[in-house]
PDB file of C-alpha atoms and ligand atoms in Angstrom:
ATOM      1  CA  MET A   1     130.487 115.889 132.762  1.00  0.00           C
ATOM      2  CA  ALA A   2     127.711 118.320 131.888  1.00  0.00           C
ATOM      3  CA  GLN A   3     127.554 116.871 128.368  1.00  0.00           C
ATOM      4  CA  LEU A   4     127.174 113.370 129.699  1.00  0.00           C
ATOM      5  CA  GLU A   5     124.254 114.379 131.923  1.00  0.00           C
ATOM      6  CA  LEU A   6     122.530 115.965 128.976  1.00  0.00           C
ATOM      7  CA  PHE A   7     122.846 112.895 126.848  1.00  0.00           C
ATOM      8  CA  SER A   8     121.594 110.353 129.332  1.00  0.00           C
ATOM      9  CA  HIS A   9     118.469 112.392 130.061  1.00  0.00           C
ATOM     10  CA  PRO A  10     116.832 112.995 126.690  1.00  0.00           C
ATOM     11  CA  GLY A  11     113.917 115.387 126.479  1.00  0.00           C
ATOM     12  CA  PRO A  12     110.265 114.403 126.276  1.00  0.00           C
ATOM     13  CA  GLY A  13     109.277 112.502 123.160  1.00  0.00           C
ATOM     14  CA  VAL A  14     112.754 111.049 122.670  1.00  0.00           C
ATOM     15  CA  ARG A  15     112.943 107.431 123.694  1.00  0.00           C
ATOM     16  CA  TYR A  16     116.385 105.915 123.978  1.00  0.00           C
ATOM     17  CA  ARG A  17     117.199 102.389 124.924  1.00  0.00           C
ATOM     18  CA  ALA A  18     119.193 102.677 128.103  1.00  0.00           C
ATOM     19  CA  GLY A  19     121.834  99.972 127.588  1.00  0.00           C
ATOM     20  CA  LEU A  20     122.870 100.996 124.106  1.00  0.00           C
ATOM     21  CA  CYS A  21     122.784 104.669 124.808  1.00  0.00           C
ATOM     22  CA  SER A  22     125.081 104.390 127.782  1.00  0.00           C
ATOM     23  CA  THR A  23     127.577 103.043 125.238  1.00  0.00           C
ATOM     24  CA  ALA A  24     126.872 106.184 123.264  1.00  0.00           C
ATOM     25  CA  ALA A  25     127.359 108.293 126.378  1.00  0.00           C
ATOM     26  CA  LEU A  26     130.676 106.577 126.954  1.00  0.00           C
ATOM     27  CA  GLY A  27     131.611 107.453 123.383  1.00  0.00           C
ATOM     28  CA  LEU A  28     130.750 111.060 124.098  1.00  0.00           C
ATOM     29  CA  LEU A  29     132.874 111.020 127.238  1.00  0.00           C
ATOM     30  CA  LEU A  30     135.722 109.582 125.190  1.00  0.00           C
ATOM     31  CA  LEU A  31     135.204 112.303 122.620  1.00  0.00           C
ATOM     32  CA  TRP A  32     135.316 114.926 125.371  1.00  0.00           C
ATOM     33  CA  ALA A  33     138.497 113.420 126.783  1.00  0.00           C
ATOM     34  CA  LEU A  34     140.152 113.174 123.389  1.00  0.00           C
ATOM     35  CA  THR A  35     139.278 116.735 122.505  1.00  0.00           C
ATOM     36  CA  TYR A  36     141.287 117.890 125.495  1.00  0.00           C
ATOM     37  CA  LEU A  37     144.145 115.512 124.934  1.00  0.00           C
ATOM     38  CA  PRO A  38     145.399 116.272 121.410  1.00  0.00           C
ATOM     39  CA  PRO A  39     148.411 113.925 121.418  1.00  0.00           C
ATOM     40  CA  LEU A  40     146.155 110.993 122.305  1.00  0.00           C
ATOM     41  CA  LEU A  41     143.737 111.986 119.589  1.00  0.00           C
ATOM     42  CA  VAL A  42     146.356 111.443 116.921  1.00  0.00           C
ATOM     43  CA  ALA A  43     147.241 108.069 118.400  1.00  0.00           C
ATOM     44  CA  TYR A  44     143.654 106.832 118.520  1.00  0.00           C
ATOM     45  CA  ARG A  45     142.750 108.156 115.129  1.00  0.00           C
ATOM     46  CA  SER A  46     145.453 106.030 113.578  1.00  0.00           C
ATOM     47  CA  GLN A  47     143.867 102.996 115.217  1.00  0.00           C
ATOM     48  CA  GLY A  48     140.602 103.574 113.420  1.00  0.00           C
ATOM     49  CA  LEU A  49     138.590 104.978 116.324  1.00  0.00           C
ATOM     50  CA  TRP A  50     137.123 107.703 114.151  1.00  0.00           C
ATOM     51  CA  LEU A  51     135.282 105.502 111.714  1.00  0.00           C
ATOM     52  CA  LYS A  52     132.064 107.232 110.785  1.00  0.00           C
ATOM     53  CA  GLN A  53     129.903 104.187 110.153  1.00  0.00           C
ATOM     54  CA  SER A  54     129.724 100.675 111.390  1.00  0.00           C
ATOM     55  CA  THR A  55     127.551  97.638 110.816  1.00  0.00           C
ATOM     56  CA  TYR A  56     125.798  94.989 112.841  1.00  0.00           C
ATOM     57  CA  MET A  57     123.853  91.884 111.941  1.00  0.00           C
ATOM     58  CA  GLU A  58     120.272  91.168 112.805  1.00  0.00           C
ATOM     59  CA  GLN A  59     117.499  88.944 111.615  1.00  0.00           C
ATOM     60  CA  PRO A  60     114.532  91.264 111.090  1.00  0.00           C
ATOM     61  CA  THR A  61     111.085  90.522 112.478  1.00  0.00           C
ATOM     62  CA  VAL A  62     109.032  90.279 109.296  1.00  0.00           C
ATOM     63  CA  GLN A  63     105.354  89.595 108.941  1.00  0.00           C
ATOM     64  CA  PHE A  64     103.278  89.328 105.789  1.00  0.00           C
ATOM     65  CA  GLN A  65     100.479  91.881 106.101  1.00  0.00           C
ATOM     66  CA  TYR A  66      97.957  89.999 103.943  1.00  0.00           C
ATOM     67  CA  GLU A  67      97.845  92.875 101.486  1.00  0.00           C
ATOM     68  CA  VAL A  68      97.958  91.841  97.834  1.00  0.00           C
ATOM     69  CA  LEU A  69      97.577  93.763  94.587  1.00  0.00           C
ATOM     70  CA  LEU A  70      97.567  91.741  91.383  1.00  0.00           C
ATOM     71  CA  VAL A  71      97.410  92.774  87.733  1.00  0.00           C
ATOM     72  CA  ALA A  72      97.580  90.084  85.037  1.00  0.00           C
ATOM     73  CA  MET A  73      97.890  91.075  81.374  1.00  0.00           C
ATOM     74  CA  THR A  74      95.800  88.874  79.109  1.00  0.00           C
ATOM     75  CA  GLY A  75      96.565  90.538  75.777  1.00  0.00           C
ATOM     76  CA  ALA A  76      98.282  93.425  74.032  1.00  0.00           C
ATOM     77  CA  ASP A  77      95.463  96.001  74.290  1.00  0.00           C
ATOM     78  CA  PRO A  78      95.436  98.378  77.262  1.00  0.00           C
ATOM     79  CA  GLY A  79      92.080  96.971  78.379  1.00  0.00           C
ATOM     80  CA  SER A  80      93.205  93.336  78.304  1.00  0.00           C
ATOM     81  CA  PHE A  81      93.959  92.590  81.909  1.00  0.00           C
ATOM     82  CA  LEU A  82      92.541  91.032  85.044  1.00  0.00           C
ATOM     83  CA  ALA A  83      93.013  92.609  88.437  1.00  0.00           C
ATOM     84  CA  TRP A  84      92.285  92.026  92.084  1.00  0.00           C
ATOM     85  CA  SER A  85      93.506  93.282  95.439  1.00  0.00           C
ATOM     86  CA  THR A  86      92.724  93.035  99.132  1.00  0.00           C
ATOM     87  CA  PHE A  87      91.514  96.665  98.938  1.00  0.00           C
ATOM     88  CA  PRO A  88      87.748  96.976  98.347  1.00  0.00           C
ATOM     89  CA  ALA A  89      88.151 100.465  96.836  1.00  0.00           C
ATOM     90  CA  PHE A  90      90.558  99.144  94.191  1.00  0.00           C
ATOM     91  CA  ASN A  91      88.297  96.205  93.371  1.00  0.00           C
ATOM     92  CA  HIS A  92      85.414  98.621  93.055  1.00  0.00           C
ATOM     93  CA  LEU A  93      87.311 100.504  90.337  1.00  0.00           C
ATOM     94  CA  GLN A  94      87.713  97.335  88.261  1.00  0.00           C
ATOM     95  CA  GLU A  95      84.644  96.402  86.279  1.00  0.00           C
ATOM     96  CA  ASP A  96      84.715  93.352  84.016  1.00  0.00           C
ATOM     97  CA  GLN A  97      88.421  93.097  84.770  1.00  0.00           C
ATOM     98  CA  LEU A  98      87.891  92.040  88.375  1.00  0.00           C
ATOM     99  CA  ARG A  99      88.796  88.371  88.893  1.00  0.00           C
ATOM    100  CA  VAL A 100      89.045  86.914  92.386  1.00  0.00           C
ATOM    101  CA  PRO A 101      91.943  84.474  92.877  1.00  0.00           C
ATOM    102  CA  LEU A 102      92.359  81.735  95.433  1.00  0.00           C
ATOM    103  CA  ILE A 103      95.258  82.493  97.772  1.00  0.00           C
ATOM    104  CA  SER A 104      97.000  80.386 100.368  1.00  0.00           C
ATOM    105  CA  THR A 105      99.915  81.557 102.481  1.00  0.00           C
ATOM    106  CA  ARG A 106     102.104  80.121 105.164  1.00  0.00           C
ATOM    107  CA  GLU A 107     104.923  81.740 107.106  1.00  0.00           C
ATOM    108  CA  GLU A 108     107.580  79.447 108.455  1.00  0.00           C
ATOM    109  CA  ASP A 109     110.001  79.722 111.369  1.00  0.00           C
ATOM    110  CA  LYS A 110     112.534  77.149 110.230  1.00  0.00           C
ATOM    111  CA  ASN A 111     114.959  77.391 113.159  1.00  0.00           C
ATOM    112  CA  HIS A 112     112.263  77.936 115.837  1.00  0.00           C
ATOM    113  CA  ASP A 113     113.825  81.164 117.132  1.00  0.00           C
ATOM    114  CA  GLY A 114     110.489  82.968 117.271  1.00  0.00           C
ATOM    115  CA  LYS A 115     111.128  84.906 114.048  1.00  0.00           C
ATOM    116  CA  MET A 116     109.626  83.975 110.712  1.00  0.00           C
ATOM    117  CA  ASP A 117     112.181  82.926 108.110  1.00  0.00           C
ATOM    118  CA  GLN A 118     110.092  82.712 104.967  1.00  0.00           C
ATOM    119  CA  LEU A 119     106.700  83.100 103.366  1.00  0.00           C
ATOM    120  CA  HIS A 120     105.126  80.545 101.076  1.00  0.00           C
ATOM    121  CA  PHE A 121     102.610  82.296  98.882  1.00  0.00           C
ATOM    122  CA  LYS A 122     100.388  80.605  96.342  1.00  0.00           C
ATOM    123  CA  LEU A 123      97.851  82.344  94.145  1.00  0.00           C
ATOM    124  CA  GLU A 124      95.522  80.665  91.648  1.00  0.00           C
ATOM    125  CA  LEU A 125      93.833  82.950  89.155  1.00  0.00           C
ATOM    126  CA  PRO A 126      90.864  81.206  87.526  1.00  0.00           C
ATOM    127  CA  LEU A 127      90.830  81.615  83.738  1.00  0.00           C
ATOM    128  CA  GLN A 128      88.364  80.764  81.016  1.00  0.00           C
ATOM    129  CA  SER A 129      89.665  78.379  78.375  1.00  0.00           C
ATOM    130  CA  THR A 130      89.930  81.271  75.882  1.00  0.00           C
ATOM    131  CA  GLU A 131      91.950  83.455  78.249  1.00  0.00           C
ATOM    132  CA  GLN A 132      95.718  83.547  78.648  1.00  0.00           C
ATOM    133  CA  VAL A 133      98.238  85.319  80.850  1.00  0.00           C
ATOM    134  CA  LEU A 134     101.207  87.064  79.217  1.00  0.00           C
ATOM    135  CA  ALA A 135     102.438  89.125  82.153  1.00  0.00           C
ATOM    136  CA  VAL A 136     101.835  89.592  85.865  1.00  0.00           C
ATOM    137  CA  GLN A 137     102.566  92.315  88.379  1.00  0.00           C
ATOM    138  CA  LEU A 138     102.109  91.581  92.039  1.00  0.00           C
ATOM    139  CA  ILE A 139     102.650  93.586  95.220  1.00  0.00           C
ATOM    140  CA  LEU A 140     102.805  91.942  98.646  1.00  0.00           C
ATOM    141  CA  THR A 141     103.302  94.073 101.744  1.00  0.00           C
ATOM    142  CA  PHE A 142     105.182  93.304 104.948  1.00  0.00           C
ATOM    143  CA  SER A 143     105.701  94.661 108.410  1.00  0.00           C
ATOM    144  CA  TYR A 144     109.483  94.881 108.836  1.00  0.00           C
ATOM    145  CA  GLN A 145     111.084  95.530 112.224  1.00  0.00           C
ATOM    146  CA  LEU A 146     114.573  95.759 113.702  1.00  0.00           C
ATOM    147  CA  HIS A 147     115.182  95.849 117.443  1.00  0.00           C
ATOM    148  CA  ARG A 148     118.847  95.200 118.173  1.00  0.00           C
ATOM    149  CA  MET A 149     120.153  98.787 118.098  1.00  0.00           C
ATOM    150  CA  SER A 150     117.394 101.291 117.369  1.00  0.00           C
ATOM    151  CA  THR A 151     113.792 100.158 117.146  1.00  0.00           C
ATOM    152  CA  PHE A 152     113.040 100.501 113.454  1.00  0.00           C
ATOM    153  CA  VAL A 153     109.501  99.794 112.237  1.00  0.00           C
ATOM    154  CA  MET A 154     108.364 100.055 108.637  1.00  0.00           C
ATOM    155  CA  GLN A 155     105.767  98.780 106.225  1.00  0.00           C
ATOM    156  CA  SER A 156     107.455  97.581 103.095  1.00  0.00           C
ATOM    157  CA  MET A 157     106.797  95.591  99.959  1.00  0.00           C
ATOM    158  CA  ALA A 158     107.937  92.919  97.583  1.00  0.00           C
ATOM    159  CA  PHE A 159     107.234  93.672  93.941  1.00  0.00           C
ATOM    160  CA  ILE A 160     107.075  90.739  91.569  1.00  0.00           C
ATOM    161  CA  GLN A 161     106.885  91.210  87.822  1.00  0.00           C
ATOM    162  CA  SER A 162     107.304  88.806  84.973  1.00  0.00           C
ATOM    163  CA  SER A 163     106.205  88.526  81.357  1.00  0.00           C
ATOM    164  CA  SER A 164     106.616  86.372  78.303  1.00  0.00           C
ATOM    165  CA  PRO A 165     105.414  86.330  74.689  1.00  0.00           C
ATOM    166  CA  ILE A 166     104.300  82.748  75.403  1.00  0.00           C
ATOM    167  CA  PRO A 167     101.164  82.411  77.573  1.00  0.00           C
ATOM    168  CA  GLY A 168     102.061  81.081  81.006  1.00  0.00           C
ATOM    169  CA  SER A 169     100.685  78.388  83.260  1.00  0.00           C
ATOM    170  CA  GLN A 170     102.682  79.285  86.343  1.00  0.00           C
ATOM    171  CA  LEU A 171     105.141  81.851  87.648  1.00  0.00           C
ATOM    172  CA  TYR A 172     107.611  80.470  90.146  1.00  0.00           C
ATOM    173  CA  VAL A 173     109.555  82.952  92.282  1.00  0.00           C
ATOM    174  CA  ASN A 174     112.042  82.259  95.064  1.00  0.00           C
ATOM    175  CA  GLY A 175     114.018  85.155  96.503  1.00  0.00           C
ATOM    176  CA  ASP A 176     115.164  87.247  99.448  1.00  0.00           C
ATOM    177  CA  LEU A 177     113.367  90.223 100.935  1.00  0.00           C
ATOM    178  CA  LYS A 178     116.490  92.384 101.318  1.00  0.00           C
ATOM    179  CA  LEU A 179     116.826  95.609 103.267  1.00  0.00           C
ATOM    180  CA  HIS A 180     117.957  98.523 101.107  1.00  0.00           C
ATOM    181  CA  GLN A 181     119.512 101.422 103.018  1.00  0.00           C
ATOM    182  CA  ARG A 182     120.236 104.743 101.386  1.00  0.00           C
ATOM    183  CA  GLN A 183     120.912 106.187 104.821  1.00  0.00           C
ATOM    184  CA  SER A 184     122.377 104.589 107.928  1.00  0.00           C
ATOM    185  CA  LEU A 185     119.959 103.813 110.755  1.00  0.00           C
ATOM    186  CA  SER A 186     120.278 105.387 114.163  1.00  0.00           C
ATOM    187  CA  HIS A 187     122.118 103.417 116.870  1.00  0.00           C
ATOM    188  CA  CYS A 188     119.349 104.020 119.413  1.00  0.00           C
ATOM    189  CA  GLY A 189     115.868 105.453 119.707  1.00  0.00           C
ATOM    190  CA  VAL A 190     112.679 104.651 117.821  1.00  0.00           C
ATOM    191  CA  ASP A 191     112.309 105.220 114.079  1.00  0.00           C
ATOM    192  CA  ILE A 192     108.782 104.877 112.691  1.00  0.00           C
ATOM    193  CA  ARG A 193     109.011 107.362 109.829  1.00  0.00           C
ATOM    194  CA  TYR A 194     108.330 104.606 107.275  1.00  0.00           C
ATOM    195  CA  ASN A 195     105.604 102.883 109.279  1.00  0.00           C
ATOM    196  CA  VAL A 196     103.148 104.013 106.613  1.00  0.00           C
ATOM    197  CA  SER A 197     101.121 101.932 104.178  1.00  0.00           C
ATOM    198  CA  VAL A 198     102.768 101.146 100.864  1.00  0.00           C
ATOM    199  CA  ILE A 199      99.315 101.286  99.259  1.00  0.00           C
ATOM    200  CA  ASN A 200      96.723 103.764 100.524  1.00  0.00           C
ATOM    201  CA  GLY A 201      93.873 101.280 100.691  1.00  0.00           C
ATOM    202  CA  THR A 202      91.338 103.823 101.896  1.00  0.00           C
ATOM    203  CA  SER A 203      91.691 106.020  98.836  1.00  0.00           C
ATOM    204  CA  PRO A 204      88.871 105.888  96.261  1.00  0.00           C
ATOM    205  CA  PHE A 205      91.146 107.306  93.525  1.00  0.00           C
ATOM    206  CA  ALA A 206      92.564 105.094  90.762  1.00  0.00           C
ATOM    207  CA  SER A 207      95.835 107.066  90.785  1.00  0.00           C
ATOM    208  CA  ASP A 208      96.587 105.799  94.310  1.00  0.00           C
ATOM    209  CA  TYR A 209      96.593 102.221  92.973  1.00  0.00           C
ATOM    210  CA  ASP A 210      98.654 102.991  89.887  1.00  0.00           C
ATOM    211  CA  LEU A 211     101.783 100.861  90.085  1.00  0.00           C
ATOM    212  CA  THR A 212     104.048 103.631  88.814  1.00  0.00           C
ATOM    213  CA  ASN A 213     102.767 105.994  91.514  1.00  0.00           C
ATOM    214  CA  ILE A 214     103.077 103.356  94.236  1.00  0.00           C
ATOM    215  CA  ILE A 215     106.646 102.534  93.211  1.00  0.00           C
ATOM    216  CA  ALA A 216     107.642 106.195  92.784  1.00  0.00           C
ATOM    217  CA  ALA A 217     106.452 107.017  96.326  1.00  0.00           C
ATOM    218  CA  TYR A 218     108.113 103.904  97.727  1.00  0.00           C
ATOM    219  CA  GLN A 219     111.462 104.629  96.055  1.00  0.00           C
ATOM    220  CA  ASP A 220     111.450 108.090  97.630  1.00  0.00           C
ATOM    221  CA  ARG A 221     112.086 106.392 100.957  1.00  0.00           C
ATOM    222  CA  ASN A 222     115.606 106.129 102.315  1.00  0.00           C
ATOM    223  CA  VAL A 223     114.981 102.661 103.672  1.00  0.00           C
ATOM    224  CA  THR A 224     113.035 100.007 101.780  1.00  0.00           C
ATOM    225  CA  THR A 225     112.924  96.288 101.169  1.00  0.00           C
ATOM    226  CA  VAL A 226     113.545  94.842  97.727  1.00  0.00           C
ATOM    227  CA  LEU A 227     112.817  91.340  96.533  1.00  0.00           C
ATOM    228  CA  SER A 228     116.208  90.317  95.191  1.00  0.00           C
ATOM    229  CA  ASP A 229     117.588  87.279  93.390  1.00  0.00           C
ATOM    230  CA  SER A 230     114.031  86.171  92.831  1.00  0.00           C
ATOM    231  CA  ASN A 231     114.881  84.196  89.677  1.00  0.00           C
ATOM    232  CA  PRO A 232     111.370  84.211  88.184  1.00  0.00           C
ATOM    233  CA  VAL A 233     110.604  81.053  86.233  1.00  0.00           C
ATOM    234  CA  TRP A 234     107.812  81.342  83.663  1.00  0.00           C
ATOM    235  CA  LEU A 235     106.212  77.977  83.068  1.00  0.00           C
ATOM    236  CA  VAL A 236     104.056  77.361  80.002  1.00  0.00           C
ATOM    237  CA  GLY A 237     101.541  74.781  78.840  1.00  0.00           C
ATOM    238  CA  ARG A 238      98.391  75.522  80.817  1.00  0.00           C
ATOM    239  CA  ALA A 239      95.533  73.033  80.576  1.00  0.00           C
ATOM    240  CA  ALA A 240      92.363  74.680  79.213  1.00  0.00           C
ATOM    241  CA  ASP A 241      90.513  74.697  82.518  1.00  0.00           C
ATOM    242  CA  ALA A 242      93.503  75.253  84.804  1.00  0.00           C
ATOM    243  CA  PRO A 243      94.105  78.475  86.706  1.00  0.00           C
ATOM    244  CA  PHE A 244      97.220  80.588  86.277  1.00  0.00           C
ATOM    245  CA  VAL A 245      99.374  79.935  89.352  1.00  0.00           C
ATOM    246  CA  ILE A 246     101.862  82.165  91.116  1.00  0.00           C
ATOM    247  CA  ASN A 247     104.051  80.142  93.430  1.00  0.00           C
ATOM    248  CA  ALA A 248     106.382  82.304  95.496  1.00  0.00           C
ATOM    249  CA  THR A 249     108.809  81.707  98.346  1.00  0.00           C
ATOM    250  CA  ILE A 250     110.002  84.909  99.972  1.00  0.00           C
ATOM    251  CA  ARG A 251     112.853  84.578 102.462  1.00  0.00           C
ATOM    252  CA  TYR A 252     113.591  86.970 105.311  1.00  0.00           C
ATOM    253  CA  PRO A 253     117.399  86.848 105.586  1.00  0.00           C
ATOM    254  CA  VAL A 254     119.706  88.133 108.315  1.00  0.00           C
ATOM    255  CA  GLU A 255     120.766  91.656 107.375  1.00  0.00           C
ATOM    256  CA  VAL A 256     123.953  93.668 107.735  1.00  0.00           C
ATOM    257  CA  ILE A 257     122.722  97.016 108.985  1.00  0.00           C
ATOM    258  CA  LEU A 258     124.601 100.293 108.595  1.00  0.00           C
ATOM    259  CA  TYR A 259     124.598 102.689 111.516  1.00  0.00           C
ATOM    260  CA  PRO A 260     126.702 105.710 112.477  1.00  0.00           C
ATOM    261  CA  LEU A 261     129.163 105.419 115.331  1.00  0.00           C
ATOM    262  CA  ALA A 262     128.354 107.548 118.355  1.00  0.00           C
ATOM    263  CA  VAL A 263     131.295 109.868 117.615  1.00  0.00           C
ATOM    264  CA  VAL A 264     129.850 112.927 115.877  1.00  0.00           C
TER     265      VAL A 264
HETATM  266  C1  LIG B 301     102.897 100.977 112.773  1.00  0.00           C
HETATM  267  O1  LIG B 301     101.699 101.135 112.037  1.00  0.00           O
HETATM  268  C2  LIG B 301     100.704 100.177 112.359  1.00  0.00           C
HETATM  269  C3  LIG B 301      99.569 100.336 111.373  1.00  0.00           C
HETATM  270  O2  LIG B 301      99.252 101.691 111.190  1.00  0.00           O
HETATM  271  C4  LIG B 301     100.268 100.375 113.809  1.00  0.00           C
HETATM  272  O3  LIG B 301      99.290  99.426 114.143  1.00  0.00           O
HETATM  273  C5  LIG B 301     101.486 100.190 114.701  1.00  0.00           C
HETATM  274  O4  LIG B 301     101.145 100.464 116.033  1.00  0.00           O
HETATM  275  C6  LIG B 301     102.609 101.135 114.264  1.00  0.00           C
HETATM  276  N1  LIG B 301     103.804 100.807 115.041  1.00  0.00           N
HETATM  277  C7  LIG B 301     104.515 101.724 115.692  1.00  0.00           C
HETATM  278  C8  LIG B 301     105.684 101.243 116.466  1.00  0.00           C
HETATM  279  O5  LIG B 301     104.226 102.917 115.645  1.00  0.00           O
HETATM  280  C1  LIG B 302      94.646 108.035 101.624  1.00  0.00           C
HETATM  281  O1  LIG B 302      93.732 108.586 100.718  1.00  0.00           O
HETATM  282  C2  LIG B 302      92.730 109.363 101.319  1.00  0.00           C
HETATM  283  C3  LIG B 302      91.771 109.802 100.231  1.00  0.00           C
HETATM  284  O2  LIG B 302      92.454 110.365  99.140  1.00  0.00           O
HETATM  285  C4  LIG B 302      93.383 110.569 102.010  1.00  0.00           C
HETATM  286  O3  LIG B 302      92.384 111.326 102.650  1.00  0.00           O
HETATM  287  C5  LIG B 302      94.377 110.058 103.031  1.00  0.00           C
HETATM  288  O4  LIG B 302      95.060 111.142 103.615  1.00  0.00           O
HETATM  289  C6  LIG B 302      95.386 109.133 102.379  1.00  0.00           C
HETATM  290  N1  LIG B 302      96.217 108.544 103.396  1.00  0.00           N
HETATM  291  C7  LIG B 302      97.550 108.576 103.323  1.00  0.00           C
HETATM  292  C8  LIG B 302      98.283 107.911 104.440  1.00  0.00           C
HETATM  293  O5  LIG B 302      98.153 109.121 102.402  1.00  0.00           O
HETATM  294  C1  LIG B 303     116.973 110.693 103.518  1.00  0.00           C
HETATM  295  O1  LIG B 303     118.382 110.737 103.471  1.00  0.00           O
HETATM  296  C2  LIG B 303     118.903 112.007 103.116  1.00  0.00           C
HETATM  297  C3  LIG B 303     120.396 111.888 102.944  1.00  0.00           C
HETATM  298  O2  LIG B 303     120.969 111.114 103.953  1.00  0.00           O
HETATM  299  C4  LIG B 303     118.493 113.015 104.178  1.00  0.00           C
HETATM  300  O3  LIG B 303     118.971 114.289 103.820  1.00  0.00           O
HETATM  301  C5  LIG B 303     116.971 113.040 104.280  1.00  0.00           C
HETATM  302  O4  LIG B 303     116.578 113.918 105.332  1.00  0.00           O
HETATM  303  C6  LIG B 303     116.436 111.659 104.555  1.00  0.00           C
HETATM  304  N1  LIG B 303     114.974 111.675 104.513  1.00  0.00           N
HETATM  305  C7  LIG B 303     114.220 111.276 105.541  1.00  0.00           C
HETATM  306  C8  LIG B 303     112.757 111.334 105.331  1.00  0.00           C
HETATM  307  O5  LIG B 303     114.693 110.880 106.583  1.00  0.00           O
HETATM  308  C1  LIG B 304     105.285  75.563  94.534  1.00  0.00           C
HETATM  309  O1  LIG B 304     106.668  75.378  94.713  1.00  0.00           O
HETATM  310  C2  LIG B 304     107.009  74.406  95.667  1.00  0.00           C
HETATM  311  C3  LIG B 304     108.513  74.369  95.751  1.00  0.00           C
HETATM  312  O2  LIG B 304     108.989  75.556  96.310  1.00  0.00           O
HETATM  313  C4  LIG B 304     106.457  73.062  95.243  1.00  0.00           C
HETATM  314  O3  LIG B 304     106.727  72.108  96.245  1.00  0.00           O
HETATM  315  C5  LIG B 304     104.967  73.169  95.038  1.00  0.00           C
HETATM  316  O4  LIG B 304     104.466  71.951  94.514  1.00  0.00           O
HETATM  317  C6  LIG B 304     104.653  74.273  94.063  1.00  0.00           C
HETATM  318  N1  LIG B 304     103.219  74.440  93.922  1.00  0.00           N
HETATM  319  C7  LIG B 304     102.602  74.381  92.751  1.00  0.00           C
HETATM  320  C8  LIG B 304     101.140  74.590  92.773  1.00  0.00           C
HETATM  321  O5  LIG B 304     103.194  74.177  91.725  1.00  0.00           O
END
């Protein structure tokens, strides 16, 4: 019984959600009982009680953070590109390459359950008639939260990249913002270790906006989101005065989340 007391009164700084953790406490009590009843242990083990991991389903609470970083390649030379972001320090680093696009976004709650289901994102990059776009790289950032078991809060991204030898008029993307877990999430408590910016927008250094550095730091995380099955469609045939358009639909699907069972 001493163990049970300990578990239901966590120390300062540890926040458990009462309902779920009493399930955990029950698991601990079961563990205690089973430890002292070896014959039962064998019986229960054969019924799969000692699974180490389980899963649950949850629709995440996702919100577009209105952070955008765009690089559009306009030729083969290293200097042939246009760039823009929502970070003033990044824009400051661009000189002639800075080009401000027109952006419109809309998040939609299709089933009216109070959680957004998808983002419609449209970007129009104005081009001169002599300019062309051969490749684009785009980062959009999101606030991504889970609440059903543990409270998990992170800032994550969708990375969109597409290129073609033929100059484009539009890039159409339609995919899922999927959770990628390299580690199972806790069954209770609060986890904010990845509630950090994907892009350090306060930094004045160009290296902090380098896509390879941003992606390397992001991939170091155990839990991320990845834009998957995005099926990029590269459309060609731009009218001389037309902008280059990025038309993206990013869905926030229900996830199957891995978590450890309370049995240690
Ligand atoms: C996550 O980070 C954002 C931005 O820094 C902050 O406003 C928010 O309070 C944080 N959320 C939690 C649960 O710590
Ligand atoms: C962002 O960059 C600034 C300047 O380099 C640095 O002082 C700050 O610690 C960085 N913030 C994060 C969260 O890495
Ligand atoms: C990431 O997962 C590994 C393996 O599960 C673990 O050893 C490491 O501590 C985790 N890192 C963080 C920051 O939680
Ligand atoms: C973007 O795609 C949607 C379909 O998902 C379409 O209805 C809309 O017309 C497209 N916008 C542009 C500018 O092509």
